[in-house]
Amino acid sequence: MSAAEGRIAEVLQCARATEQETLRRWFELLRIPSVSAQPEHAKDCQDAAEWVQAQLQELGFQADVLPTDGKPCVLAHHPGPGGDVPHLLYYGHYDVQPPEPLELWTSPPFEPTIVEGPRGKRVIARGAVDNKGQLVAWLGAFRAWHSVTHTMPLRITVLVEGEEEIGSPSLEKLLSAEHARLQADQAVISDTNMWDIATPAITTRLRGLAYVQVNLRAAARDLHSGLYGGSAQNALNILTRALGGLHDAQGRVQLPGFYDRVRPLPPAQLAEWESLGFDEQAFLAGIGQKEPAGEKGLPALVRLWARPTADINGIWGGYTGSGAKTVIAAEAHAKVSFRLVPDQDPGEVIASFQRFIAERIPPGVTASYESLTAAAAIVVPRESRFVAAAERALREEFGRPPVFIGSGGSVPVVESFKRVLGLETLLMGFGLEDDQVHSPNEKFELACFLHGMRSHIRLLGHLGQA
């Protein structure tokens, strides 16, 4: 065993000896209801930012809580041991989704609870995995290195924001304003999944997102369906008819030019994904479904990771209370999202959607639109010393090599880091598909949390050695 390997082993031993203290710190953060979407939790978001700041200051970081137009960010830096060592930018977010509906939780959402699951102990709480658990995992790795060496093995900058769950509206401005302080060799994010509880993964593809709200107005007020039915236009009828044409019978999105920029998947990557043995029937059974959606004739992982989609996320108008009220709706509203793949332009897709709706509404009916999110898809390079170090760290921790996977979701900050800071990102996450992210009873398997902390310890050690 080399001196560097011996030091990593010493840090790993320290992490194992202090696991209960690490859990205590994790639970402290989970108890802060830092819901960015709800104004009444503004102080909780401030408290969460200050909690992160205090943790980093204890480890020798120069750490600041920076105000933004929305929720505060934490920006911190550690100079490392000196010398020519790599410089990493670690990113995470302390904000969480609203916990509602509360009646579906088996325990209070902001009181972390350890329960036995089919794969061992798990922690249930809002933010358990997204992203407080994964954030505390790498904070725990930092703490173990600091305890043993009184420094970090690398230069490390940390950026923790408080608006990821609402689309990071303040992030771009902060990246530009703090451009010099955010320079690094590579970004690292743990906000993605493993392949399964025994198989680590490095995510190399993220779908983009175009998210828009459409509002139709057909009359000056809601109308009596007996007095006006058969003559007056119904905004809900018009909107549902238009949205019903978003897909054809083969599951293809019907916006003109929607697939013009979509590239076929390289055969080698297709073969790699097919070798994973994904069971779509079991995947759907876990959510109470049987029949897959999406484009017919394509493999499941291709549809999930490498093809664009269109989905109605919410629709409302007219009367939605209890009992009957026979009205013709004057207004109708819908939220529609498009998951995008590399080379698709979110702005082009939103403009195409607006034309699609405009062509399907009668004269006198007006439409307005609100663009809620626009983020391009990302392909992460696999050939770098940082990916090689992550492969080694994960192989040593899990006893098997990681698989390279895609993600159907979006992590918009990855695209922002590339465009604004010129940084590639290593996506090394430890969640599982059944963690119920954004849903009641969100959980993080304790084994995944501890594997994540130890994997970050190994990653830092190998990069520092290099």
Tab-separated table of N, CA, C and O in Angstrom, residues 316-363:
chain	number	residue	atom	x	y	z
A	316	TRP	N	-56.289	23.816	-15.685
A	316	TRP	CA	-57.368	24.283	-14.830
A	316	TRP	C	-58.163	25.395	-15.519
A	316	TRP	O	-57.732	25.981	-16.503
A	317	GLY	N	-59.358	25.651	-14.959
A	317	GLY	CA	-60.252	26.678	-15.467
A	317	GLY	C	-61.673	26.354	-15.070
A	317	GLY	O	-61.973	25.252	-14.601
A	318	GLY	N	-62.577	27.298	-15.255
A	318	GLY	CA	-63.974	27.036	-14.933
A	318	GLY	C	-64.191	26.783	-13.457
A	318	GLY	O	-63.563	27.400	-12.598
A	319	TYR	N	-65.049	25.831	-13.141
A	319	TYR	CA	-65.392	25.532	-11.755
A	319	TYR	C	-64.747	24.211	-11.351
A	319	TYR	O	-64.951	23.178	-12.003
A	320	THR	N	-63.993	24.220	-10.249
A	320	THR	CA	-63.326	22.995	-9.787
A	320	THR	C	-63.641	22.685	-8.339
A	320	THR	O	-63.002	21.826	-7.731
A	321	GLY	N	-64.631	23.361	-7.756
A	321	GLY	CA	-64.994	23.101	-6.371
A	321	GLY	C	-65.892	21.878	-6.260
A	321	GLY	O	-66.160	21.166	-7.231
A	322	SER	N	-66.368	21.622	-5.048
A	322	SER	CA	-67.252	20.476	-4.830
A	322	SER	C	-68.640	20.782	-5.381
A	322	SER	O	-69.044	21.933	-5.522
A	323	GLY	N	-69.350	19.722	-5.705
A	323	GLY	CA	-70.688	19.885	-6.234
A	323	GLY	C	-70.696	20.371	-7.673
A	323	GLY	O	-69.678	20.357	-8.365
A	324	ALA	N	-71.884	20.790	-8.141
A	324	ALA	CA	-72.062	21.166	-9.547
A	324	ALA	C	-72.205	22.672	-9.705
A	324	ALA	O	-72.835	23.353	-8.895
A	325	LYS	N	-71.598	23.186	-10.760
A	325	LYS	CA	-71.815	24.569	-11.173
A	325	LYS	C	-71.674	24.564	-12.686
A	325	LYS	O	-70.579	24.444	-13.231
A	326	THR	N	-72.774	24.685	-13.378
A	326	THR	CA	-72.784	24.502	-14.830
A	326	THR	C	-72.370	25.796	-15.529
A	326	THR	O	-73.201	26.621	-15.910
A	327	VAL	N	-71.060	25.949	-15.692
A	327	VAL	CA	-70.540	27.139	-16.349
A	327	VAL	C	-69.755	26.760	-17.600
A	327	VAL	O	-69.223	25.661	-17.721
A	328	ILE	N	-69.730	27.682	-18.534
A	328	ILE	CA	-68.813	27.623	-19.670
A	328	ILE	C	-67.619	28.491	-19.296
A	328	ILE	O	-67.770	29.681	-19.003
A	329	ALA	N	-66.440	27.880	-19.282
A	329	ALA	CA	-65.257	28.570	-18.767
A	329	ALA	C	-64.840	29.719	-19.670
A	329	ALA	O	-64.668	29.542	-20.882
A	330	ALA	N	-64.641	30.881	-19.067
A	330	ALA	CA	-64.119	32.032	-19.812
A	330	ALA	C	-62.616	31.907	-20.025
A	330	ALA	O	-62.085	32.381	-21.028
A	331	GLU	N	-61.923	31.266	-19.068
A	331	GLU	CA	-60.480	31.133	-19.151
A	331	GLU	C	-60.074	29.668	-18.992
A	331	GLU	O	-60.786	28.883	-18.354
A	332	ALA	N	-58.931	29.330	-19.557
A	332	ALA	CA	-58.338	28.011	-19.374
A	332	ALA	C	-56.834	28.175	-19.336
A	332	ALA	O	-56.262	29.000	-20.055
A	333	HIS	N	-56.199	27.390	-18.500
A	333	HIS	CA	-54.758	27.505	-18.289
A	333	HIS	C	-54.137	26.110	-18.261
A	333	HIS	O	-54.762	25.153	-17.782
A	334	ALA	N	-52.914	26.015	-18.716
A	334	ALA	CA	-52.192	24.743	-18.640
A	334	ALA	C	-50.707	25.015	-18.521
A	334	ALA	O	-50.182	25.997	-19.055
A	335	LYS	N	-50.038	24.127	-17.819
A	335	LYS	CA	-48.586	24.111	-17.764
A	335	LYS	C	-48.106	22.920	-18.586
A	335	LYS	O	-48.577	21.795	-18.378
A	336	VAL	N	-47.187	23.181	-19.503
A	336	VAL	CA	-46.726	22.152	-20.434
A	336	VAL	C	-45.198	22.166	-20.436
A	336	VAL	O	-44.580	23.236	-20.546
A	337	SER	N	-44.612	20.981	-20.309
A	337	SER	CA	-43.149	20.898	-20.314
A	337	SER	C	-42.676	19.990	-21.443
A	337	SER	O	-43.340	19.018	-21.809
A	338	PHE	N	-41.501	20.330	-21.948
A	338	PHE	CA	-40.846	19.553	-22.990
A	338	PHE	C	-39.458	19.176	-22.491
A	338	PHE	O	-38.633	20.052	-22.206
A	339	ARG	N	-39.205	17.877	-22.343
A	339	ARG	CA	-37.852	17.412	-22.052
A	339	ARG	C	-37.112	17.320	-23.387
A	339	ARG	O	-37.623	16.722	-24.349
A	340	LEU	N	-35.925	17.898	-23.427
A	340	LEU	CA	-35.208	18.069	-24.685
A	340	LEU	C	-33.897	17.300	-24.694
A	340	LEU	O	-33.362	16.942	-23.636
A	341	VAL	N	-33.370	17.050	-25.879
A	341	VAL	CA	-32.113	16.331	-26.040
A	341	VAL	C	-31.092	17.257	-26.683
A	341	VAL	O	-31.434	18.356	-27.140
A	342	PRO	N	-29.807	16.853	-26.715
A	342	PRO	CA	-28.768	17.747	-27.250
A	342	PRO	C	-29.104	18.302	-28.627
A	342	PRO	O	-29.652	17.607	-29.483
A	343	ASP	N	-28.784	19.581	-28.814
A	343	ASP	CA	-28.968	20.375	-30.026
A	343	ASP	C	-30.363	20.975	-30.150
A	343	ASP	O	-30.565	21.891	-30.962
A	344	GLN	N	-31.349	20.496	-29.393
A	344	GLN	CA	-32.644	21.177	-29.404
A	344	GLN	C	-32.534	22.496	-28.637
A	344	GLN	O	-31.920	22.546	-27.574
A	345	ASP	N	-33.141	23.533	-29.178
A	345	ASP	CA	-33.089	24.858	-28.580
A	345	ASP	C	-34.379	25.108	-27.807
A	345	ASP	O	-35.471	25.108	-28.392
A	346	PRO	N	-34.307	25.322	-26.479
A	346	PRO	CA	-35.528	25.530	-25.701
A	346	PRO	C	-36.363	26.700	-26.210
A	346	PRO	O	-37.599	26.615	-26.246
A	347	GLY	N	-35.711	27.789	-26.626
A	347	GLY	CA	-36.457	28.937	-27.138
A	347	GLY	C	-37.216	28.605	-28.405
A	347	GLY	O	-38.366	29.046	-28.601
A	348	GLU	N	-36.594	27.838	-29.298
A	348	GLU	CA	-37.268	27.432	-30.521
A	348	GLU	C	-38.477	26.560	-30.216
A	348	GLU	O	-39.527	26.677	-30.860
A	349	VAL	N	-38.329	25.659	-29.251
A	349	VAL	CA	-39.433	24.756	-28.907
A	349	VAL	C	-40.601	25.550	-28.323
A	349	VAL	O	-41.768	25.315	-28.678
A	350	ILE	N	-40.322	26.505	-27.441
A	350	ILE	CA	-41.397	27.316	-26.868
A	350	ILE	C	-42.101	28.123	-27.952
A	350	ILE	O	-43.340	28.221	-27.984
A	351	ALA	N	-41.329	28.695	-28.888
A	351	ALA	CA	-41.934	29.463	-29.978
A	351	ALA	C	-42.790	28.561	-30.867
A	351	ALA	O	-43.880	28.947	-31.316
A	352	SER	N	-42.320	27.343	-31.124
A	352	SER	CA	-43.089	26.399	-31.933
A	352	SER	C	-44.382	26.004	-31.236
A	352	SER	O	-45.440	25.873	-31.873
A	353	PHE	N	-44.328	25.835	-29.911
A	353	PHE	CA	-45.538	25.511	-29.148
A	353	PHE	C	-46.548	26.651	-29.226
A	353	PHE	O	-47.759	26.417	-29.390
A	354	GLN	N	-46.077	27.876	-29.154
A	354	GLN	CA	-46.995	29.011	-29.247
A	354	GLN	C	-47.681	29.048	-30.606
A	354	GLN	O	-48.895	29.309	-30.691
A	355	ARG	N	-46.932	28.768	-31.664
A	355	ARG	CA	-47.552	28.719	-33.001
A	355	ARG	C	-48.545	27.572	-33.090
A	355	ARG	O	-49.626	27.705	-33.698
A	356	PHE	N	-48.210	26.445	-32.485
A	356	PHE	CA	-49.091	25.278	-32.485
A	356	PHE	C	-50.442	25.622	-31.858
A	356	PHE	O	-51.502	25.273	-32.391
A	357	ILE	N	-50.429	26.314	-30.726
A	357	ILE	CA	-51.676	26.704	-30.061
A	357	ILE	C	-52.421	27.750	-30.888
A	357	ILE	O	-53.650	27.672	-31.080
A	358	ALA	N	-51.688	28.745	-31.398
A	358	ALA	CA	-52.327	29.835	-32.152
A	358	ALA	C	-53.100	29.315	-33.353
A	358	ALA	O	-54.164	29.854	-33.718
A	359	GLU	N	-52.577	28.256	-33.979
A	359	GLU	CA	-53.240	27.692	-35.158
A	359	GLU	C	-54.500	26.919	-34.808
A	359	GLU	O	-55.275	26.564	-35.708
A	360	ARG	N	-54.736	26.670	-33.523
A	360	ARG	CA	-55.842	25.802	-33.106
A	360	ARG	C	-56.886	26.523	-32.260
A	360	ARG	O	-57.748	25.875	-31.663
A	361	ILE	N	-56.825	27.839	-32.189
A	361	ILE	CA	-57.842	28.570	-31.445
A	361	ILE	C	-58.623	29.456	-32.419
A	361	ILE	O	-58.070	29.996	-33.380
A	362	PRO	N	-59.913	29.583	-32.198
A	362	PRO	CA	-60.755	30.342	-33.132
A	362	PRO	C	-60.572	31.849	-32.967
A	362	PRO	O	-60.034	32.317	-31.960
A	363	PRO	N	-61.007	32.613	-33.942
A	363	PRO	CA	-60.929	34.077	-33.837
A	363	PRO	C	-61.658	34.570	-32.594
A	363	PRO	O	-62.706	34.029	-32.209
